[in-house]
Amino acid sequence: QAKIGDTVRVHYTGTLSDGTEFDSSPENEPFEVTIGSGQVVKGFDSALVGMAKGERKSTVLQPADAFGARDPANVHSVGRAGIPDEMELEIGTVFEAEDSNGNPIRLQVLEFSDRSVTFDANHPLAGRTLTFELSLVEFVC
């Protein structure tokens, strides 16, 4: 049975509450993960613990066990003057940037005008309940 520290290969399909698939492992390539290493969200790790080779299970993750709650502090408006002219802005467009520590962050355009642009730095799945269908394929030695 899988435990913290084990490296396993797993097939998974992640869906939203409305059944929309947001991610899955490639059909012929299971995802390799070391349980408890921080490679995946807490709830995904927890669901793998106790599984046996060949076992399948479904698990529902609340936001706290997935990508957390949406944080209004991660929504920022900046003056349009601070945005390069060559950046084409559309609602929903995603840009990569760096935070003050040089870490990469993802910014999605929520709205814009001639004077300002509002970006959302929350993870796109923050605040969402996620369902994962899991199948433990094998243990990696």
mmCIF file with all atom_site columns, C-alpha atoms in Angstrom:
data_model
loop_
_atom_site.group_PDB
_atom_site.id
_atom_site.type_symbol
_atom_site.label_atom_id
_atom_site.label_alt_id
_atom_site.label_comp_id
_atom_site.label_asym_id
_atom_site.label_entity_id
_atom_site.label_seq_id
_atom_site.pdbx_PDB_ins_code
_atom_site.Cartn_x
_atom_site.Cartn_y
_atom_site.Cartn_z
_atom_site.occupancy
_atom_site.B_iso_or_equiv
_atom_site.pdbx_formal_charge
_atom_site.auth_seq_id
_atom_site.auth_comp_id
_atom_site.auth_asym_id
_atom_site.auth_atom_id
_atom_site.pdbx_PDB_model_num
ATOM 1   C CA . GLN A 1 1   ? 0.000   0.000  0.000   1.00 0.00 ? 1   GLN A CA 1
ATOM 2   C CA . ALA A 1 2   ? 1.250   3.447  -0.902  1.00 0.00 ? 2   ALA A CA 1
ATOM 3   C CA . LYS A 1 3   ? 2.705   5.592  1.856   1.00 0.00 ? 3   LYS A CA 1
ATOM 4   C CA . ILE A 1 4   ? 4.441   8.951  2.258   1.00 0.00 ? 4   ILE A CA 1
ATOM 5   C CA . GLY A 1 5   ? 7.818   8.831  0.514   1.00 0.00 ? 5   GLY A CA 1
ATOM 6   C CA . ASP A 1 6   ? 6.828   6.185  -2.053  1.00 0.00 ? 6   ASP A CA 1
ATOM 7   C CA . THR A 1 7   ? 7.250   7.034  -5.718  1.00 0.00 ? 7   THR A CA 1
ATOM 8   C CA . VAL A 1 8   ? 4.331   5.775  -7.769  1.00 0.00 ? 8   VAL A CA 1
ATOM 9   C CA . ARG A 1 9   ? 2.978   6.029  -11.282 1.00 0.00 ? 9   ARG A CA 1
ATOM 10  C CA . VAL A 1 10  ? -0.663  6.947  -11.490 1.00 0.00 ? 10  VAL A CA 1
ATOM 11  C CA . HIS A 1 11  ? -3.214  7.706  -14.154 1.00 0.00 ? 11  HIS A CA 1
ATOM 12  C CA . TYR A 1 12  ? -5.581  10.511 -13.257 1.00 0.00 ? 12  TYR A CA 1
ATOM 13  C CA . THR A 1 13  ? -8.358  12.624 -14.657 1.00 0.00 ? 13  THR A CA 1
ATOM 14  C CA . GLY A 1 14  ? -9.271  15.901 -12.959 1.00 0.00 ? 14  GLY A CA 1
ATOM 15  C CA . THR A 1 15  ? -12.725 17.420 -13.405 1.00 0.00 ? 15  THR A CA 1
ATOM 16  C CA . LEU A 1 16  ? -14.622 20.434 -12.103 1.00 0.00 ? 16  LEU A CA 1
ATOM 17  C CA . SER A 1 17  ? -17.992 20.233 -10.349 1.00 0.00 ? 17  SER A CA 1
ATOM 18  C CA . ASP A 1 18  ? -19.796 20.596 -13.688 1.00 0.00 ? 18  ASP A CA 1
ATOM 19  C CA . GLY A 1 19  ? -17.866 17.633 -15.149 1.00 0.00 ? 19  GLY A CA 1
ATOM 20  C CA . THR A 1 20  ? -15.481 19.725 -17.267 1.00 0.00 ? 20  THR A CA 1
ATOM 21  C CA . GLU A 1 21  ? -12.096 17.992 -17.518 1.00 0.00 ? 21  GLU A CA 1
ATOM 22  C CA . PHE A 1 22  ? -9.204  20.323 -16.633 1.00 0.00 ? 22  PHE A CA 1
ATOM 23  C CA . ASP A 1 23  ? -6.288  17.869 -16.694 1.00 0.00 ? 23  ASP A CA 1
ATOM 24  C CA . SER A 1 24  ? -5.377  14.211 -17.150 1.00 0.00 ? 24  SER A CA 1
ATOM 25  C CA . SER A 1 25  ? -2.350  11.991 -17.474 1.00 0.00 ? 25  SER A CA 1
ATOM 26  C CA . PRO A 1 26  ? -1.432  10.988 -21.025 1.00 0.00 ? 26  PRO A CA 1
ATOM 27  C CA . GLU A 1 27  ? -3.089  7.702  -22.007 1.00 0.00 ? 27  GLU A CA 1
ATOM 28  C CA . ASN A 1 28  ? 0.137   5.711  -22.306 1.00 0.00 ? 28  ASN A CA 1
ATOM 29  C CA . GLU A 1 29  ? 2.253   7.649  -19.821 1.00 0.00 ? 29  GLU A CA 1
ATOM 30  C CA . PRO A 1 30  ? 1.227   7.544  -16.172 1.00 0.00 ? 30  PRO A CA 1
ATOM 31  C CA . PHE A 1 31  ? 2.208   10.494 -14.009 1.00 0.00 ? 31  PHE A CA 1
ATOM 32  C CA . GLU A 1 32  ? 5.114   9.780  -11.655 1.00 0.00 ? 32  GLU A CA 1
ATOM 33  C CA . VAL A 1 33  ? 4.937   11.346 -8.217  1.00 0.00 ? 33  VAL A CA 1
ATOM 34  C CA . THR A 1 34  ? 6.686   10.926 -4.884  1.00 0.00 ? 34  THR A CA 1
ATOM 35  C CA . ILE A 1 35  ? 3.944   11.014 -2.272  1.00 0.00 ? 35  ILE A CA 1
ATOM 36  C CA . GLY A 1 36  ? 4.390   13.864 0.206   1.00 0.00 ? 36  GLY A CA 1
ATOM 37  C CA . SER A 1 37  ? 7.092   15.641 -1.829  1.00 0.00 ? 37  SER A CA 1
ATOM 38  C CA . GLY A 1 38  ? 4.977   18.698 -2.652  1.00 0.00 ? 38  GLY A CA 1
ATOM 39  C CA . GLN A 1 39  ? 4.809   17.884 -6.376  1.00 0.00 ? 39  GLN A CA 1
ATOM 40  C CA . VAL A 1 40  ? 1.014   17.854 -6.261  1.00 0.00 ? 40  VAL A CA 1
ATOM 41  C CA . VAL A 1 41  ? -1.698  19.476 -4.165  1.00 0.00 ? 41  VAL A CA 1
ATOM 42  C CA . LYS A 1 42  ? -2.213  18.142 -0.643  1.00 0.00 ? 42  LYS A CA 1
ATOM 43  C CA . GLY A 1 43  ? -5.470  16.333 -1.388  1.00 0.00 ? 43  GLY A CA 1
ATOM 44  C CA . PHE A 1 44  ? -4.012  14.473 -4.382  1.00 0.00 ? 44  PHE A CA 1
ATOM 45  C CA . ASP A 1 45  ? -1.147  13.216 -2.178  1.00 0.00 ? 45  ASP A CA 1
ATOM 46  C CA . SER A 1 46  ? -3.550  12.223 0.601   1.00 0.00 ? 46  SER A CA 1
ATOM 47  C CA . ALA A 1 47  ? -5.746  10.281 -1.821  1.00 0.00 ? 47  ALA A CA 1
ATOM 48  C CA . LEU A 1 48  ? -2.792  8.168  -2.968  1.00 0.00 ? 48  LEU A CA 1
ATOM 49  C CA . VAL A 1 49  ? -1.855  7.083  0.562   1.00 0.00 ? 49  VAL A CA 1
ATOM 50  C CA . GLY A 1 50  ? -3.145  3.570  1.199   1.00 0.00 ? 50  GLY A CA 1
ATOM 51  C CA . MET A 1 51  ? -3.781  2.717  -2.446  1.00 0.00 ? 51  MET A CA 1
ATOM 52  C CA . ALA A 1 52  ? -2.541  -0.619 -3.813  1.00 0.00 ? 52  ALA A CA 1
ATOM 53  C CA . LYS A 1 53  ? -1.176  -1.388 -7.278  1.00 0.00 ? 53  LYS A CA 1
ATOM 54  C CA . GLY A 1 54  ? -4.090  -1.606 -9.712  1.00 0.00 ? 54  GLY A CA 1
ATOM 55  C CA . GLU A 1 55  ? -6.531  0.130  -7.352  1.00 0.00 ? 55  GLU A CA 1
ATOM 56  C CA . ARG A 1 56  ? -8.857  2.838  -8.663  1.00 0.00 ? 56  ARG A CA 1
ATOM 57  C CA . LYS A 1 57  ? -10.578 5.514  -6.637  1.00 0.00 ? 57  LYS A CA 1
ATOM 58  C CA . SER A 1 58  ? -12.392 8.797  -6.968  1.00 0.00 ? 58  SER A CA 1
ATOM 59  C CA . THR A 1 59  ? -11.685 11.679 -4.600  1.00 0.00 ? 59  THR A CA 1
ATOM 60  C CA . VAL A 1 60  ? -13.294 15.098 -4.254  1.00 0.00 ? 60  VAL A CA 1
ATOM 61  C CA . LEU A 1 61  ? -11.004 17.909 -3.124  1.00 0.00 ? 61  LEU A CA 1
ATOM 62  C CA . GLN A 1 62  ? -12.311 21.052 -1.509  1.00 0.00 ? 62  GLN A CA 1
ATOM 63  C CA . PRO A 1 63  ? -10.332 24.229 -2.299  1.00 0.00 ? 63  PRO A CA 1
ATOM 64  C CA . ALA A 1 64  ? -8.318  24.009 0.946   1.00 0.00 ? 64  ALA A CA 1
ATOM 65  C CA . ASP A 1 65  ? -6.897  20.651 -0.180  1.00 0.00 ? 65  ASP A CA 1
ATOM 66  C CA . ALA A 1 66  ? -6.359  21.774 -3.771  1.00 0.00 ? 66  ALA A CA 1
ATOM 67  C CA . PHE A 1 67  ? -5.352  25.284 -4.888  1.00 0.00 ? 67  PHE A CA 1
ATOM 68  C CA . GLY A 1 68  ? -6.810  27.209 -1.962  1.00 0.00 ? 68  GLY A CA 1
ATOM 69  C CA . ALA A 1 69  ? -9.490  29.855 -1.829  1.00 0.00 ? 69  ALA A CA 1
ATOM 70  C CA . ARG A 1 70  ? -9.546  32.773 -4.236  1.00 0.00 ? 70  ARG A CA 1
ATOM 71  C CA . ASP A 1 71  ? -7.754  35.677 -2.594  1.00 0.00 ? 71  ASP A CA 1
ATOM 72  C CA . PRO A 1 72  ? -9.056  39.148 -3.461  1.00 0.00 ? 72  PRO A CA 1
ATOM 73  C CA . ALA A 1 73  ? -5.608  40.510 -2.553  1.00 0.00 ? 73  ALA A CA 1
ATOM 74  C CA . ASN A 1 74  ? -4.308  38.746 -5.684  1.00 0.00 ? 74  ASN A CA 1
ATOM 75  C CA . VAL A 1 75  ? -6.385  41.009 -7.931  1.00 0.00 ? 75  VAL A CA 1
ATOM 76  C CA . HIS A 1 76  ? -4.476  44.161 -8.876  1.00 0.00 ? 76  HIS A CA 1
ATOM 77  C CA . SER A 1 77  ? -5.176  47.199 -11.019 1.00 0.00 ? 77  SER A CA 1
ATOM 78  C CA . VAL A 1 78  ? -2.267  49.002 -12.615 1.00 0.00 ? 78  VAL A CA 1
ATOM 79  C CA . GLY A 1 79  ? -2.103  52.171 -14.646 1.00 0.00 ? 79  GLY A CA 1
ATOM 80  C CA . ARG A 1 80  ? -2.222  51.637 -18.377 1.00 0.00 ? 80  ARG A CA 1
ATOM 81  C CA . ALA A 1 81  ? 1.012   53.659 -18.670 1.00 0.00 ? 81  ALA A CA 1
ATOM 82  C CA . GLY A 1 82  ? 2.819   50.754 -16.967 1.00 0.00 ? 82  GLY A CA 1
ATOM 83  C CA . ILE A 1 83  ? 1.753   48.311 -19.678 1.00 0.00 ? 83  ILE A CA 1
ATOM 84  C CA . PRO A 1 84  ? 3.880   48.131 -22.845 1.00 0.00 ? 84  PRO A CA 1
ATOM 85  C CA . ASP A 1 85  ? 1.987   49.364 -25.913 1.00 0.00 ? 85  ASP A CA 1
ATOM 86  C CA . GLU A 1 86  ? 2.783   46.196 -27.849 1.00 0.00 ? 86  GLU A CA 1
ATOM 87  C CA . MET A 1 87  ? 0.851   44.056 -25.333 1.00 0.00 ? 87  MET A CA 1
ATOM 88  C CA . GLU A 1 88  ? -2.497  43.238 -26.872 1.00 0.00 ? 88  GLU A CA 1
ATOM 89  C CA . LEU A 1 89  ? -5.055  43.161 -24.102 1.00 0.00 ? 89  LEU A CA 1
ATOM 90  C CA . GLU A 1 90  ? -8.157  41.000 -24.128 1.00 0.00 ? 90  GLU A CA 1
ATOM 91  C CA . ILE A 1 91  ? -10.279 39.778 -21.240 1.00 0.00 ? 91  ILE A CA 1
ATOM 92  C CA . GLY A 1 92  ? -8.930  36.354 -20.244 1.00 0.00 ? 92  GLY A CA 1
ATOM 93  C CA . THR A 1 93  ? -5.476  36.814 -21.764 1.00 0.00 ? 93  THR A CA 1
ATOM 94  C CA . VAL A 1 94  ? -2.769  35.280 -19.575 1.00 0.00 ? 94  VAL A CA 1
ATOM 95  C CA . PHE A 1 95  ? 0.676   36.799 -19.097 1.00 0.00 ? 95  PHE A CA 1
ATOM 96  C CA . GLU A 1 96  ? 3.707   35.458 -17.281 1.00 0.00 ? 96  GLU A CA 1
ATOM 97  C CA . ALA A 1 97  ? 5.480   37.880 -14.957 1.00 0.00 ? 97  ALA A CA 1
ATOM 98  C CA . GLU A 1 98  ? 7.703   37.828 -11.882 1.00 0.00 ? 98  GLU A CA 1
ATOM 99  C CA . ASP A 1 99  ? 6.796   38.734 -8.328  1.00 0.00 ? 99  ASP A CA 1
ATOM 100 C CA . SER A 1 100 ? 9.008   40.963 -6.169  1.00 0.00 ? 100 SER A CA 1
ATOM 101 C CA . ASN A 1 101 ? 11.179  37.925 -5.305  1.00 0.00 ? 101 ASN A CA 1
ATOM 102 C CA . GLY A 1 102 ? 11.729  36.975 -8.943  1.00 0.00 ? 102 GLY A CA 1
ATOM 103 C CA . ASN A 1 103 ? 9.347   34.011 -8.827  1.00 0.00 ? 103 ASN A CA 1
ATOM 104 C CA . PRO A 1 104 ? 7.202   33.410 -11.912 1.00 0.00 ? 104 PRO A CA 1
ATOM 105 C CA . ILE A 1 105 ? 3.523   34.330 -11.586 1.00 0.00 ? 105 ILE A CA 1
ATOM 106 C CA . ARG A 1 106 ? 0.573   34.014 -13.933 1.00 0.00 ? 106 ARG A CA 1
ATOM 107 C CA . LEU A 1 107 ? -1.585  37.082 -14.503 1.00 0.00 ? 107 LEU A CA 1
ATOM 108 C CA . GLN A 1 108 ? -4.957  36.937 -16.209 1.00 0.00 ? 108 GLN A CA 1
ATOM 109 C CA . VAL A 1 109 ? -6.571  40.092 -17.591 1.00 0.00 ? 109 VAL A CA 1
ATOM 110 C CA . LEU A 1 110 ? -9.937  40.636 -15.877 1.00 0.00 ? 110 LEU A CA 1
ATOM 111 C CA . GLU A 1 111 ? -10.743 44.050 -17.336 1.00 0.00 ? 111 GLU A CA 1
ATOM 112 C CA . PHE A 1 112 ? -9.072  47.043 -18.915 1.00 0.00 ? 112 PHE A CA 1
ATOM 113 C CA . SER A 1 113 ? -9.749  50.587 -19.998 1.00 0.00 ? 113 SER A CA 1
ATOM 114 C CA . ASP A 1 114 ? -7.750  53.469 -21.434 1.00 0.00 ? 114 ASP A CA 1
ATOM 115 C CA . ARG A 1 115 ? -6.527  54.236 -17.902 1.00 0.00 ? 115 ARG A CA 1
ATOM 116 C CA . SER A 1 116 ? -5.984  50.898 -16.141 1.00 0.00 ? 116 SER A CA 1
ATOM 117 C CA . VAL A 1 117 ? -5.682  47.122 -16.407 1.00 0.00 ? 117 VAL A CA 1
ATOM 118 C CA . THR A 1 118 ? -6.946  44.706 -13.752 1.00 0.00 ? 118 THR A CA 1
ATOM 119 C CA . PHE A 1 119 ? -5.031  41.438 -13.401 1.00 0.00 ? 119 PHE A CA 1
ATOM 120 C CA . ASP A 1 120 ? -5.855  38.321 -11.374 1.00 0.00 ? 120 ASP A CA 1
ATOM 121 C CA . ALA A 1 121 ? -2.840  36.445 -9.951  1.00 0.00 ? 121 ALA A CA 1
ATOM 122 C CA . ASN A 1 122 ? -4.905  33.666 -8.337  1.00 0.00 ? 122 ASN A CA 1
ATOM 123 C CA . HIS A 1 123 ? -4.336  30.135 -9.618  1.00 0.00 ? 123 HIS A CA 1
ATOM 124 C CA . PRO A 1 124 ? -7.052  29.431 -12.224 1.00 0.00 ? 124 PRO A CA 1
ATOM 125 C CA . LEU A 1 125 ? -8.377  26.557 -10.073 1.00 0.00 ? 125 LEU A CA 1
ATOM 126 C CA . ALA A 1 126 ? -8.343  28.498 -6.794  1.00 0.00 ? 126 ALA A CA 1
ATOM 127 C CA . GLY A 1 127 ? -11.698 28.363 -5.056  1.00 0.00 ? 127 GLY A CA 1
ATOM 128 C CA . ARG A 1 128 ? -12.832 25.356 -7.109  1.00 0.00 ? 128 ARG A CA 1
ATOM 129 C CA . THR A 1 129 ? -13.903 21.920 -5.891  1.00 0.00 ? 129 THR A CA 1
ATOM 130 C CA . LEU A 1 130 ? -11.995 19.318 -7.899  1.00 0.00 ? 130 LEU A CA 1
ATOM 131 C CA . THR A 1 131 ? -12.646 15.636 -8.520  1.00 0.00 ? 131 THR A CA 1
ATOM 132 C CA . PHE A 1 132 ? -9.826  13.258 -9.385  1.00 0.00 ? 132 PHE A CA 1
ATOM 133 C CA . GLU A 1 133 ? -10.267 9.756  -10.769 1.00 0.00 ? 133 GLU A CA 1
ATOM 134 C CA . LEU A 1 134 ? -7.075  7.919  -9.792  1.00 0.00 ? 134 LEU A CA 1
ATOM 135 C CA . SER A 1 135 ? -5.590  4.599  -10.833 1.00 0.00 ? 135 SER A CA 1
ATOM 136 C CA . LEU A 1 136 ? -2.342  3.489  -9.203  1.00 0.00 ? 136 LEU A CA 1
ATOM 137 C CA . VAL A 1 137 ? -0.412  1.803  -12.010 1.00 0.00 ? 137 VAL A CA 1
ATOM 138 C CA . GLU A 1 138 ? 2.797   0.819  -10.239 1.00 0.00 ? 138 GLU A CA 1
ATOM 139 C CA . PHE A 1 139 ? 5.356   1.513  -7.556  1.00 0.00 ? 139 PHE A CA 1
ATOM 140 C CA . VAL A 1 140 ? 8.767   2.815  -8.719  1.00 0.00 ? 140 VAL A CA 1
ATOM 141 C CA . CYS A 1 141 ? 11.737  1.138  -7.034  1.00 0.00 ? 141 CYS A CA 1
#
